[in-house]
Amino acid sequence: TDFTVFVDVDSNAAKLVVGDEELILEAGEWSGWVPIGFGLIPTQSLPAIGLFYLRSVAPHFELYVSPLNIDPTAPAMPISTPDSYAKHLCKCTGYFFTQGMPEDTGAAKAGILSVDEFLAQAKIAGDENIEQFEFILDEYEGGLLFHYFGNTDLVGHIIWRAMDPDHPAYDPDVDPKYAEVMPKLYEKMDRVVAHAMEHMPSDTLLVVMSDHGFAPWRRAFHLNTWLKDNGYLALKKPGVAGEYYSNVDWSKTRAYGLGINGLYLNLEGREKEGIVPPENRDRLIHEIADKLREVIDPATGEIAISKVYISEETYTDGGWLHIGPDIQVGYAEGTRGSDESAIGEIGPDAITDNHDRWSGDHCMDHESVPGILLSSRPLKKDATALKNLAAAILAEYGIDEYPPK
C-alpha cells in the first residue's frame, strides 16, 4: 500500500501519511500502532497494523517498519477463541502484537536495529504483554488462567553475551553497558509475580514455570559437516557448501542433520532417495551415537556433546515417532547446532566460534539448561519435570488421571 513521507530536516522530523492515518515522528521516536489497509478488490481490503520507527532524517532518511501484524479488531484469520475475544482485548488494552514472537530478533541479528533500538522495540512488546496480563487478571473469576511471557527469552538470545566476557562476540567497548539488562529484566518479572500474588483471590494457586533455562552460545556445531567428515554424508562437489542440501549426494549419504538438534538416517522407504536398509538402522544409529559422544572441541578441550538421545529409547511413540529425528543431539553447555547446518549447508569446519548477535540459547542438552518451577503452595502431586506438570495441575482440580474415567 502506498504511503507518503514529508521530511523536515530543520526539525529533524518527518510526517507520515499511511492511508487515512497521519503521524509525526522525531528522529529516534517510535510510533504507536498504525492501522494499515491493503486493497484487494474494489469492495474488500485486508486490515493490518504496524509500528514505525524513524531512525534518522539527515544526512540519510531511514525508517523501520515492523513486520505487519494481524489487526485484532478485524482479524484476517482466527487469533482467539472465542473469535470475539481478540477484539475485546484490543478495546480494553489497545492494539497489540499478534505475531508469535513480537521481539524483532531478526532485525537485531541482521544489524537493521542496533542494540538500543532492539531493546526499545522489545520493551514495547514486553510492556504490552504485562499490561494485558494485569487486565486479564482483573477479569479472572476462577478456573485455570495461563499467561505466557516471552520477553526474557527473546531479549536473552540477543543480549546474553553482555554478561559473558569470554563469548567470541563480546565487545569490551560496547557490551559492558548492557551487562545489567537481563538481571533488571528478571527483576521486572519478579514484580509481575508480586502483582499476581497481590491481586489474585486468596485461595488461588500460583505456578511460575520456565520451560528451559539459558546459557551462552559460544561454539557452533555444524552437524552436517561432522557427518561429511566422518563418512556419513557425501557431497556432489567437494568444497562447495551449498544451501538447502543442494550439494548433497543422496546416493552415497547415510545420515544428515535437519533442524538445530535433529539427526536422521537416509532410510529406505522413508526418505525419497533413502539408501540405508531398515535392518541396518539400529546398528548405524548406535555407531553414530557412540562417535558423537566422543567428540572433543579442539578449541576448549571439552566434550561438545553431553548426551545423545536415540528416539525409540527416549520418547514415547504417540504415532509420529517414525517421522521424527532418529537422534536428538544434546549439545554441551555453550555449544549449539549451527544455523547453517540446520538448513543443509555444509561448511569446511565442524565446530566454529559463534560471532552472531544471537549469543545466548537453550537448544542444548536439557540437563545443561534446566528451567524453574515455583508454586505459592505445595502441589498435591509432585511435578518433577515439565512433562508431568500438566498432571500436577489437573490434580489440583481433583482430576487424578486424564481423560477421566
mmCIF file of C-alpha atoms in Angstrom:
data_model
loop_
_atom_site.group_PDB
_atom_site.id
_atom_site.type_symbol
_atom_site.label_atom_id
_atom_site.label_comp_id
_atom_site.label_asym_id
_atom_site.label_seq_id
_atom_site.Cartn_x
_atom_site.Cartn_y
_atom_site.Cartn_z
ATOM 1 C CA THR A 1 0.000 0.000 0.000
ATOM 2 C CA ASP A 2 1.292 3.475 -0.759
ATOM 3 C CA PHE A 3 2.407 5.832 1.946
ATOM 4 C CA THR A 4 3.908 9.293 1.820
ATOM 5 C CA VAL A 5 6.699 10.809 3.902
ATOM 6 C CA PHE A 6 7.288 14.532 4.299
ATOM 7 C CA VAL A 7 10.824 15.122 5.598
ATOM 8 C CA ASP A 8 11.633 18.224 7.631
ATOM 9 C CA VAL A 9 15.401 18.399 8.015
ATOM 10 C CA ASP A 10 15.292 21.592 10.091
ATOM 11 C CA SER A 11 13.015 19.984 12.694
ATOM 12 C CA ASN A 12 14.755 16.604 12.446
ATOM 13 C CA ALA A 13 11.323 15.071 11.998
ATOM 14 C CA ALA A 14 9.032 13.567 9.392
ATOM 15 C CA LYS A 15 5.318 13.367 8.734
ATOM 16 C CA LEU A 16 3.949 10.012 7.555
ATOM 17 C CA VAL A 17 0.663 9.610 5.753
ATOM 18 C CA VAL A 18 -0.482 5.986 5.630
ATOM 19 C CA GLY A 19 -3.950 5.638 4.161
ATOM 20 C CA ASP A 20 -6.206 7.733 6.403
ATOM 21 C CA GLU A 21 -3.621 7.872 9.194
ATOM 22 C CA GLU A 22 -1.207 10.754 9.725
ATOM 23 C CA LEU A 23 1.605 10.828 12.266
ATOM 24 C CA ILE A 24 4.640 12.951 13.009
ATOM 25 C CA LEU A 25 7.814 11.355 14.353
ATOM 26 C CA GLU A 26 11.049 12.925 15.505
ATOM 27 C CA ALA A 27 14.284 11.098 14.713
ATOM 28 C CA GLY A 28 14.717 8.331 17.278
ATOM 29 C CA GLU A 29 10.975 8.090 18.019
ATOM 30 C CA TRP A 30 8.666 5.065 17.774
ATOM 31 C CA SER A 31 5.057 5.409 16.711
ATOM 32 C CA GLY A 32 2.113 3.711 18.318
ATOM 33 C CA TRP A 33 0.240 1.075 16.343
ATOM 34 C CA VAL A 34 -0.882 2.314 12.940
ATOM 35 C CA PRO A 35 -3.826 0.654 11.118
ATOM 36 C CA ILE A 36 -2.845 -0.220 7.545
ATOM 37 C CA GLY A 37 -5.286 -1.336 4.845
ATOM 38 C CA PHE A 38 -4.322 -3.333 1.755
ATOM 39 C CA GLY A 39 -6.736 -3.106 -1.129
ATOM 40 C CA LEU A 40 -7.786 -6.420 -2.661
ATOM 41 C CA ILE A 41 -10.744 -5.828 -4.951
ATOM 42 C CA PRO A 42 -12.890 -2.665 -5.016
ATOM 43 C CA THR A 43 -15.152 -3.932 -2.238
ATOM 44 C CA GLN A 44 -12.583 -5.602 0.031
ATOM 45 C CA SER A 45 -9.398 -4.803 1.886
ATOM 46 C CA LEU A 46 -7.020 -6.665 4.174
ATOM 47 C CA PRO A 47 -6.528 -4.913 7.520
ATOM 48 C CA ALA A 48 -3.192 -5.000 9.376
ATOM 49 C CA ILE A 49 -1.284 -2.938 11.939
ATOM 50 C CA GLY A 50 2.334 -1.854 12.102
ATOM 51 C CA LEU A 51 4.841 0.124 14.156
ATOM 52 C CA PHE A 52 7.064 2.801 12.628
ATOM 53 C CA TYR A 53 10.457 3.925 13.905
ATOM 54 C CA LEU A 54 12.168 6.975 12.431
ATOM 55 C CA ARG A 55 15.864 6.305 12.798
ATOM 56 C CA SER A 56 17.171 9.364 11.020
ATOM 57 C CA VAL A 57 16.203 12.302 8.797
ATOM 58 C CA ALA A 58 19.625 13.552 7.715
ATOM 59 C CA PRO A 59 22.053 13.006 6.156
ATOM 60 C CA HIS A 60 20.009 9.942 5.144
ATOM 61 C CA PHE A 61 16.337 9.203 5.645
ATOM 62 C CA GLU A 62 15.988 5.873 7.487
ATOM 63 C CA LEU A 63 12.636 4.381 8.514
ATOM 64 C CA TYR A 64 11.932 0.984 10.088
ATOM 65 C CA VAL A 65 8.508 -0.619 9.765
ATOM 66 C CA SER A 66 7.716 -3.621 11.926
ATOM 67 C CA PRO A 67 6.531 -6.902 10.455
ATOM 68 C CA LEU A 68 2.852 -6.471 9.696
ATOM 69 C CA ASN A 69 0.587 -7.826 12.425
ATOM 70 C CA ILE A 70 -2.974 -9.079 12.158
ATOM 71 C CA ASP A 71 -5.407 -6.352 13.192
ATOM 72 C CA PRO A 72 -7.161 -7.756 16.306
ATOM 73 C CA THR A 73 -10.218 -5.601 15.676
ATOM 74 C CA ALA A 74 -10.798 -7.284 12.298
ATOM 75 C CA PRO A 75 -8.562 -10.356 12.184
ATOM 76 C CA ALA A 76 -7.967 -11.809 8.727
ATOM 77 C CA MET A 77 -7.729 -15.238 10.336
ATOM 78 C CA PRO A 78 -8.761 -16.616 13.750
ATOM 79 C CA ILE A 79 -6.379 -15.498 16.507
ATOM 80 C CA SER A 80 -8.531 -16.094 19.584
ATOM 81 C CA THR A 81 -11.183 -18.393 20.985
ATOM 82 C CA PRO A 82 -13.878 -17.228 21.073
ATOM 83 C CA ASP A 83 -13.344 -15.161 17.923
ATOM 84 C CA SER A 84 -14.629 -12.043 19.671
ATOM 85 C CA TYR A 85 -12.006 -12.115 22.434
ATOM 86 C CA ALA A 86 -9.195 -10.500 20.417
ATOM 87 C CA LYS A 87 -11.430 -7.506 19.689
ATOM 88 C CA HIS A 88 -12.467 -7.326 23.355
ATOM 89 C CA LEU A 89 -8.844 -7.364 24.493
ATOM 90 C CA CYS A 90 -7.925 -4.670 21.965
ATOM 91 C CA LYS A 91 -10.839 -2.479 23.065
ATOM 92 C CA CYS A 92 -9.760 -2.728 26.706
ATOM 93 C CA THR A 93 -5.950 -2.560 26.395
ATOM 94 C CA GLY A 94 -5.289 -1.149 22.908
ATOM 95 C CA TYR A 95 -3.699 -2.617 19.802
ATOM 96 C CA PHE A 96 -1.127 -5.321 20.470
ATOM 97 C CA PHE A 97 1.392 -7.610 18.791
ATOM 98 C CA THR A 98 -0.377 -10.592 17.274
ATOM 99 C CA GLN A 99 2.677 -12.306 15.799
ATOM 100 C CA GLY A 100 4.054 -15.271 17.714
ATOM 101 C CA MET A 101 7.398 -13.766 18.730
ATOM 102 C CA PRO A 102 6.982 -9.993 18.730
ATOM 103 C CA GLU A 103 10.539 -9.033 19.711
ATOM 104 C CA ASP A 104 12.250 -8.422 16.366
ATOM 105 C CA THR A 105 15.336 -10.587 16.842
ATOM 106 C CA GLY A 106 15.601 -10.982 13.075
ATOM 107 C CA ALA A 107 16.199 -7.255 12.628
ATOM 108 C CA ALA A 108 18.689 -7.315 15.515
ATOM 109 C CA LYS A 109 20.592 -10.283 14.043
ATOM 110 C CA ALA A 110 20.765 -8.604 10.638
ATOM 111 C CA GLY A 111 22.048 -5.335 12.094
ATOM 112 C CA ILE A 112 18.945 -3.441 10.946
ATOM 113 C CA LEU A 113 18.241 -2.486 14.560
ATOM 114 C CA SER A 114 21.069 -1.503 16.893
ATOM 115 C CA VAL A 115 21.163 -2.990 20.383
ATOM 116 C CA ASP A 116 19.481 0.103 21.835
ATOM 117 C CA GLU A 117 16.833 0.106 19.119
ATOM 118 C CA PHE A 118 16.137 -3.600 19.598
ATOM 119 C CA LEU A 119 15.824 -3.144 23.364
ATOM 120 C CA ALA A 120 13.390 -0.263 22.804
ATOM 121 C CA GLN A 121 11.293 -2.416 20.471
ATOM 122 C CA ALA A 122 11.435 -5.358 22.891
ATOM 123 C CA LYS A 123 10.328 -3.083 25.753
ATOM 124 C CA ILE A 124 7.233 -2.099 23.761
ATOM 125 C CA ALA A 125 6.379 -5.784 23.297
ATOM 126 C CA GLY A 126 7.140 -6.714 26.905
ATOM 127 C CA ASP A 127 5.218 -3.819 28.467
ATOM 128 C CA GLU A 128 2.241 -4.579 26.247
ATOM 129 C CA ASN A 129 2.189 -8.184 27.482
ATOM 130 C CA ILE A 130 2.384 -7.142 31.141
ATOM 131 C CA GLU A 131 -0.449 -4.645 30.668
ATOM 132 C CA GLN A 132 -2.592 -7.376 29.124
ATOM 133 C CA PHE A 133 -1.799 -9.762 31.987
ATOM 134 C CA GLU A 134 -2.851 -7.244 34.609
ATOM 135 C CA PHE A 135 -6.111 -6.622 32.746
ATOM 136 C CA ILE A 136 -6.809 -10.346 32.309
ATOM 137 C CA LEU A 137 -6.058 -10.951 35.987
ATOM 138 C CA ASP A 138 -8.626 -8.297 36.909
ATOM 139 C CA GLU A 139 -11.204 -10.204 34.836
ATOM 140 C CA TYR A 140 -10.261 -13.563 36.395
ATOM 141 C CA GLU A 141 -13.200 -15.287 38.081
ATOM 142 C CA GLY A 142 -11.728 -18.720 38.787
ATOM 143 C CA GLY A 143 -10.606 -21.749 36.816
ATOM 144 C CA LEU A 144 -7.265 -22.065 35.053
ATOM 145 C CA LEU A 145 -5.568 -18.884 33.856
ATOM 146 C CA PHE A 146 -2.403 -19.382 31.811
ATOM 147 C CA HIS A 147 -0.334 -16.425 30.616
ATOM 148 C CA TYR A 148 2.875 -16.623 28.605
ATOM 149 C CA PHE A 149 5.733 -14.128 28.890
ATOM 150 C CA GLY A 150 8.362 -14.460 26.153
ATOM 151 C CA ASN A 151 10.255 -11.220 26.698
ATOM 152 C CA THR A 152 13.068 -12.680 28.808
ATOM 153 C CA ASP A 153 13.641 -15.384 26.188
ATOM 154 C CA LEU A 154 13.841 -13.178 23.103
ATOM 155 C CA VAL A 155 15.896 -10.445 24.769
ATOM 156 C CA GLY A 156 18.172 -13.109 26.253
ATOM 157 C CA HIS A 157 19.002 -14.544 22.853
ATOM 158 C CA ILE A 158 20.346 -11.193 21.663
ATOM 159 C CA ILE A 159 21.848 -9.641 24.796
ATOM 160 C CA TRP A 160 23.297 -12.649 26.660
ATOM 161 C CA ARG A 161 26.874 -12.015 25.543
ATOM 162 C CA ALA A 162 26.890 -8.764 27.527
ATOM 163 C CA MET A 163 27.185 -10.884 30.688
ATOM 164 C CA ASP A 164 29.854 -13.167 29.214
ATOM 165 C CA PRO A 165 33.276 -11.587 28.568
ATOM 166 C CA ASP A 166 34.533 -14.969 27.288
ATOM 167 C CA HIS A 167 31.986 -15.017 24.468
ATOM 168 C CA PRO A 168 33.565 -14.784 20.964
ATOM 169 C CA ALA A 169 31.126 -11.995 20.053
ATOM 170 C CA TYR A 170 31.772 -9.988 23.230
ATOM 171 C CA ASP A 171 32.786 -6.389 22.506
ATOM 172 C CA PRO A 172 34.584 -4.855 25.513
ATOM 173 C CA ASP A 173 33.929 -1.360 24.187
ATOM 174 C CA VAL A 174 30.173 -1.839 23.821
ATOM 175 C CA ASP A 175 28.806 -4.745 25.836
ATOM 176 C CA PRO A 176 29.600 -3.744 29.451
ATOM 177 C CA LYS A 177 26.849 -1.093 29.350
ATOM 178 C CA TYR A 178 24.317 -3.887 28.713
ATOM 179 C CA ALA A 179 25.513 -6.276 31.425
ATOM 180 C CA GLU A 180 22.580 -5.431 33.699
ATOM 181 C CA VAL A 181 19.855 -5.710 31.062
ATOM 182 C CA MET A 182 18.982 -9.332 31.851
ATOM 183 C CA PRO A 183 19.162 -9.046 35.671
ATOM 184 C CA LYS A 184 16.900 -5.995 35.528
ATOM 185 C CA LEU A 185 14.508 -7.796 33.201
ATOM 186 C CA TYR A 186 14.249 -10.667 35.690
ATOM 187 C CA GLU A 187 13.576 -8.126 38.438
ATOM 188 C CA LYS A 188 10.801 -6.728 36.263
ATOM 189 C CA MET A 189 9.286 -10.200 36.006
ATOM 190 C CA ASP A 190 9.600 -10.566 39.789
ATOM 191 C CA ARG A 191 7.359 -7.515 40.084
ATOM 192 C CA VAL A 192 4.837 -9.227 37.791
ATOM 193 C CA VAL A 193 4.803 -12.196 40.170
ATOM 194 C CA ALA A 194 4.310 -9.828 43.107
ATOM 195 C CA HIS A 195 1.412 -8.130 41.308
ATOM 196 C CA ALA A 196 -0.213 -11.505 40.657
ATOM 197 C CA MET A 197 0.070 -12.530 44.310
ATOM 198 C CA GLU A 198 -1.372 -9.214 45.473
ATOM 199 C CA HIS A 199 -4.360 -9.294 43.103
ATOM 200 C CA MET A 200 -5.368 -12.951 42.858
ATOM 201 C CA PRO A 201 -8.011 -14.480 45.153
ATOM 202 C CA SER A 202 -6.555 -15.672 48.451
ATOM 203 C CA ASP A 203 -7.239 -19.359 47.806
ATOM 204 C CA THR A 204 -5.617 -19.369 44.351
ATOM 205 C CA LEU A 205 -2.559 -21.454 43.465
ATOM 206 C CA LEU A 206 0.105 -19.545 41.538
ATOM 207 C CA VAL A 207 2.620 -21.534 39.495
ATOM 208 C CA VAL A 208 5.609 -19.849 37.844
ATOM 209 C CA MET A 209 7.352 -22.014 35.284
ATOM 210 C CA SER A 210 10.074 -21.606 32.695
ATOM 211 C CA ASP A 211 10.245 -24.322 30.062
ATOM 212 C CA HIS A 212 14.034 -24.005 29.897
ATOM 213 C CA GLY A 213 16.984 -22.067 31.241
ATOM 214 C CA PHE A 214 19.642 -20.160 29.344
ATOM 215 C CA ALA A 215 23.361 -20.336 28.625
ATOM 216 C CA PRO A 216 25.939 -18.587 26.471
ATOM 217 C CA TRP A 217 26.143 -19.896 22.918
ATOM 218 C CA ARG A 218 29.874 -19.684 22.270
ATOM 219 C CA ARG A 219 30.574 -22.535 19.857
ATOM 220 C CA ALA A 220 28.551 -23.583 16.804
ATOM 221 C CA PHE A 221 28.469 -27.279 15.874
ATOM 222 C CA HIS A 222 27.983 -27.919 12.154
ATOM 223 C CA LEU A 223 26.445 -31.385 12.324
ATOM 224 C CA ASN A 224 26.281 -31.939 8.566
ATOM 225 C CA THR A 225 29.955 -31.042 8.228
ATOM 226 C CA TRP A 226 30.791 -33.514 11.006
ATOM 227 C CA LEU A 227 28.749 -36.206 9.230
ATOM 228 C CA LYS A 228 30.623 -35.456 5.996
ATOM 229 C CA ASP A 229 33.998 -35.599 7.760
ATOM 230 C CA ASN A 230 33.097 -38.962 9.296
ATOM 231 C CA GLY A 231 31.916 -40.574 6.073
ATOM 232 C CA TYR A 232 28.160 -40.489 6.655
ATOM 233 C CA LEU A 233 27.280 -37.660 4.242
ATOM 234 C CA ALA A 234 28.634 -37.226 0.710
ATOM 235 C CA LEU A 235 28.879 -34.147 -1.493
ATOM 236 C CA LYS A 236 28.422 -33.847 -5.228
ATOM 237 C CA LYS A 237 31.139 -31.199 -5.441
ATOM 238 C CA PRO A 238 33.772 -31.282 -2.670
ATOM 239 C CA GLY A 239 34.411 -27.923 -1.011
ATOM 240 C CA VAL A 240 31.064 -26.395 -2.039
ATOM 241 C CA ALA A 241 28.828 -25.588 0.940
ATOM 242 C CA GLY A 242 25.549 -25.419 -0.953
ATOM 243 C CA GLU A 243 22.239 -24.422 0.605
ATOM 244 C CA TYR A 244 19.185 -26.496 1.455
ATOM 245 C CA TYR A 245 21.135 -29.733 0.798
ATOM 246 C CA SER A 246 21.655 -28.721 -2.852
ATOM 247 C CA ASN A 247 25.178 -30.215 -2.874
ATOM 248 C CA VAL A 248 24.342 -33.453 -1.046
ATOM 249 C CA ASP A 249 24.854 -36.690 -2.960
ATOM 250 C CA TRP A 250 21.955 -38.718 -1.569
ATOM 251 C CA SER A 251 23.054 -41.886 -3.366
ATOM 252 C CA LYS A 252 26.056 -42.045 -1.030
ATOM 253 C CA THR A 253 24.640 -40.319 2.096
ATOM 254 C CA ARG A 254 23.633 -42.430 5.095
ATOM 255 C CA ALA A 255 22.771 -39.672 7.593
ATOM 256 C CA TYR A 256 22.026 -35.959 7.649
ATOM 257 C CA GLY A 257 21.204 -33.219 10.137
ATOM 258 C CA LEU A 258 17.947 -31.276 9.914
ATOM 259 C CA GLY A 259 16.971 -28.528 12.312
ATOM 260 C CA ILE A 260 19.021 -27.490 15.304
ATOM 261 C CA ASN A 261 19.194 -30.833 17.141
ATOM 262 C CA GLY A 262 17.798 -33.439 14.752
ATOM 263 C CA LEU A 263 19.783 -36.202 13.045
ATOM 264 C CA TYR A 264 18.083 -38.520 10.522
ATOM 265 C CA LEU A 265 19.222 -41.624 8.721
ATOM 266 C CA ASN A 266 18.701 -41.622 4.958
ATOM 267 C CA LEU A 267 16.378 -44.573 5.346
ATOM 268 C CA GLU A 268 14.973 -46.709 2.560
ATOM 269 C CA GLY A 269 11.211 -46.376 2.331
ATOM 270 C CA ARG A 270 11.080 -43.134 4.327
ATOM 271 C CA GLU A 271 13.433 -40.673 2.635
ATOM 272 C CA LYS A 272 12.837 -40.051 -1.055
ATOM 273 C CA GLU A 273 16.322 -41.296 -2.000
ATOM 274 C CA GLY A 274 16.977 -43.421 1.074
ATOM 275 C CA ILE A 275 19.826 -45.937 0.900
ATOM 276 C CA VAL A 276 20.024 -47.360 4.466
ATOM 277 C CA PRO A 277 18.189 -50.693 4.680
ATOM 278 C CA PRO A 278 15.792 -50.789 7.659
ATOM 279 C CA GLU A 279 17.571 -53.851 9.044
ATOM 280 C CA ASN A 280 20.799 -51.809 9.338
ATOM 281 C CA ARG A 281 19.124 -48.913 11.123
ATOM 282 C CA ASP A 282 19.830 -49.840 14.761
ATOM 283 C CA ARG A 283 23.475 -50.668 14.161
ATOM 284 C CA LEU A 284 24.093 -47.404 12.287
ATOM 285 C CA ILE A 285 22.253 -45.292 14.862
ATOM 286 C CA HIS A 286 24.336 -46.663 17.729
ATOM 287 C CA GLU A 287 27.533 -46.335 15.723
ATOM 288 C CA ILE A 288 26.889 -42.633 15.052
ATOM 289 C CA ALA A 289 25.701 -42.044 18.641
ATOM 290 C CA ASP A 290 28.892 -43.549 20.065
ATOM 291 C CA LYS A 291 31.063 -41.344 17.847
ATOM 292 C CA LEU A 292 29.111 -38.200 18.727
ATOM 293 C CA ARG A 293 29.647 -38.828 22.440
ATOM 294 C CA GLU A 294 33.405 -38.848 21.851
ATOM 295 C CA VAL A 295 33.637 -35.504 20.024
ATOM 296 C CA ILE A 296 36.084 -33.117 21.716
ATOM 297 C CA ASP A 297 36.064 -29.433 20.826
ATOM 298 C CA PRO A 298 39.681 -28.725 19.814
ATOM 299 C CA ALA A 299 39.432 -25.109 20.953
ATOM 300 C CA THR A 300 38.307 -25.919 24.501
ATOM 301 C CA GLY A 301 39.421 -29.482 25.088
ATOM 302 C CA GLU A 302 35.923 -30.214 26.410
ATOM 303 C CA ILE A 303 33.215 -32.509 25.107
ATOM 304 C CA ALA A 304 30.967 -30.874 22.522
ATOM 305 C CA ILE A 305 28.018 -33.218 23.064
ATOM 306 C CA SER A 306 26.983 -34.321 26.543
ATOM 307 C CA LYS A 307 24.044 -36.580 25.664
ATOM 308 C CA VAL A 308 22.734 -38.386 22.602
ATOM 309 C CA TYR A 309 19.043 -39.257 22.662
ATOM 310 C CA ILE A 310 18.017 -42.188 20.440
ATOM 311 C CA SER A 311 14.370 -41.676 19.605
ATOM 312 C CA GLU A 312 12.852 -45.064 20.456
ATOM 313 C CA GLU A 313 14.915 -45.310 23.649
ATOM 314 C CA THR A 314 13.908 -41.831 24.844
ATOM 315 C CA TYR A 315 10.471 -40.846 23.600
ATOM 316 C CA THR A 316 7.011 -42.344 23.821
ATOM 317 C CA ASP A 317 5.545 -43.172 20.433
ATOM 318 C CA GLY A 318 2.400 -41.091 20.036
ATOM 319 C CA GLY A 319 2.058 -42.172 16.429
ATOM 320 C CA TRP A 320 4.692 -39.890 14.886
ATOM 321 C CA LEU A 321 7.973 -41.346 16.085
ATOM 322 C CA HIS A 322 8.685 -42.825 12.659
ATOM 323 C CA ILE A 323 8.932 -39.389 11.014
ATOM 324 C CA GLY A 324 10.805 -37.660 13.841
ATOM 325 C CA PRO A 325 14.593 -37.492 14.133
ATOM 326 C CA ASP A 326 16.322 -40.811 14.736
ATOM 327 C CA ILE A 327 18.651 -38.994 17.148
ATOM 328 C CA GLN A 328 18.306 -35.780 19.124
ATOM 329 C CA VAL A 329 21.751 -34.310 19.773
ATOM 330 C CA GLY A 330 22.207 -32.922 23.289
ATOM 331 C CA TYR A 331 24.931 -30.332 22.853
ATOM 332 C CA ALA A 332 27.071 -29.493 25.863
ATOM 333 C CA GLU A 333 26.542 -26.172 27.622
ATOM 334 C CA GLY A 334 27.954 -23.365 25.493
ATOM 335 C CA THR A 335 27.628 -25.305 22.226
ATOM 336 C CA ARG A 336 24.634 -25.324 19.876
ATOM 337 C CA GLY A 337 23.815 -26.642 16.432
ATOM 338 C CA SER A 338 24.636 -24.039 13.805
ATOM 339 C CA ASP A 339 22.066 -22.095 11.816
ATOM 340 C CA GLU A 340 23.819 -23.085 8.586
ATOM 341 C CA SER A 341 23.773 -26.827 9.234
ATOM 342 C CA ALA A 342 20.140 -26.653 10.373
ATOM 343 C CA ILE A 343 19.076 -25.921 6.782
ATOM 344 C CA GLY A 344 21.535 -28.136 4.959
ATOM 345 C CA GLU A 345 24.657 -26.062 4.412
ATOM 346 C CA ILE A 346 27.947 -27.954 4.692
ATOM 347 C CA GLY A 347 30.888 -25.697 5.524
ATOM 348 C CA PRO A 348 34.588 -26.513 5.938
ATOM 349 C CA ASP A 349 34.779 -26.755 9.755
ATOM 350 C CA ALA A 350 32.748 -28.900 12.125
ATOM 351 C CA ILE A 351 32.971 -26.530 15.134
ATOM 352 C CA THR A 352 33.408 -22.760 14.922
ATOM 353 C CA ASP A 353 33.147 -19.702 17.146
ATOM 354 C CA ASN A 354 29.720 -18.098 17.281
ATOM 355 C CA HIS A 355 30.134 -14.440 16.313
ATOM 356 C CA ASP A 356 26.427 -13.962 15.725
ATOM 357 C CA ARG A 357 24.387 -11.361 17.579
ATOM 358 C CA TRP A 358 22.220 -14.304 18.683
ATOM 359 C CA SER A 359 24.593 -15.035 21.556
ATOM 360 C CA GLY A 360 22.556 -16.948 24.157
ATOM 361 C CA ASP A 361 20.498 -20.089 23.723
ATOM 362 C CA HIS A 362 18.931 -23.179 25.276
ATOM 363 C CA CYS A 363 18.853 -25.688 22.387
ATOM 364 C CA MET A 364 21.428 -27.756 24.240
ATOM 365 C CA ASP A 365 21.236 -30.876 26.380
ATOM 366 C CA HIS A 366 18.245 -30.063 28.574
ATOM 367 C CA GLU A 367 20.195 -31.041 31.697
ATOM 368 C CA SER A 368 22.591 -28.164 30.947
ATOM 369 C CA VAL A 369 19.834 -25.547 30.806
ATOM 370 C CA PRO A 370 17.167 -26.590 33.330
ATOM 371 C CA GLY A 371 14.075 -24.483 33.819
ATOM 372 C CA ILE A 372 12.490 -23.446 37.111
ATOM 373 C CA LEU A 373 9.216 -24.323 38.789
ATOM 374 C CA LEU A 374 7.837 -22.244 41.653
ATOM 375 C CA SER A 375 4.472 -22.568 43.356
ATOM 376 C CA SER A 376 2.760 -20.492 46.010
ATOM 377 C CA ARG A 377 1.912 -23.619 47.992
ATOM 378 C CA PRO A 378 2.944 -27.288 47.884
ATOM 379 C CA LEU A 379 1.376 -29.137 44.950
ATOM 380 C CA LYS A 380 -0.859 -32.128 45.669
ATOM 381 C CA LYS A 381 1.112 -34.136 43.104
ATOM 382 C CA ASP A 382 4.836 -33.598 42.624
ATOM 383 C CA ALA A 383 5.895 -32.038 39.332
ATOM 384 C CA THR A 384 9.407 -33.370 38.938
ATOM 385 C CA ALA A 385 9.698 -32.303 35.293
ATOM 386 C CA LEU A 386 7.889 -30.281 32.667
ATOM 387 C CA LYS A 387 6.364 -33.422 31.179
ATOM 388 C CA ASN A 388 4.321 -34.150 34.334
ATOM 389 C CA LEU A 389 3.382 -30.594 35.284
ATOM 390 C CA ALA A 390 0.048 -30.925 33.457
ATOM 391 C CA ALA A 391 -0.857 -33.938 35.609
ATOM 392 C CA ALA A 392 0.066 -31.989 38.744
ATOM 393 C CA ILE A 393 -2.186 -29.080 37.744
ATOM 394 C CA LEU A 394 -5.083 -31.436 36.960
ATOM 395 C CA ALA A 395 -4.650 -32.957 40.420
ATOM 396 C CA GLU A 396 -5.312 -29.502 41.902
ATOM 397 C CA TYR A 397 -8.786 -29.750 40.338
ATOM 398 C CA GLY A 398 -9.360 -33.249 41.711
ATOM 399 C CA ILE A 399 -8.559 -34.993 38.435
ATOM 400 C CA ASP A 400 -6.095 -37.805 39.089
ATOM 401 C CA GLU A 401 -5.967 -39.138 35.549
ATOM 402 C CA TYR A 402 -6.774 -37.841 32.125
ATOM 403 C CA PRO A 403 -9.001 -38.426 30.345
ATOM 404 C CA PRO A 404 -11.064 -39.026 33.479
ATOM 405 C CA LYS A 405 -12.935 -42.316 33.669
#
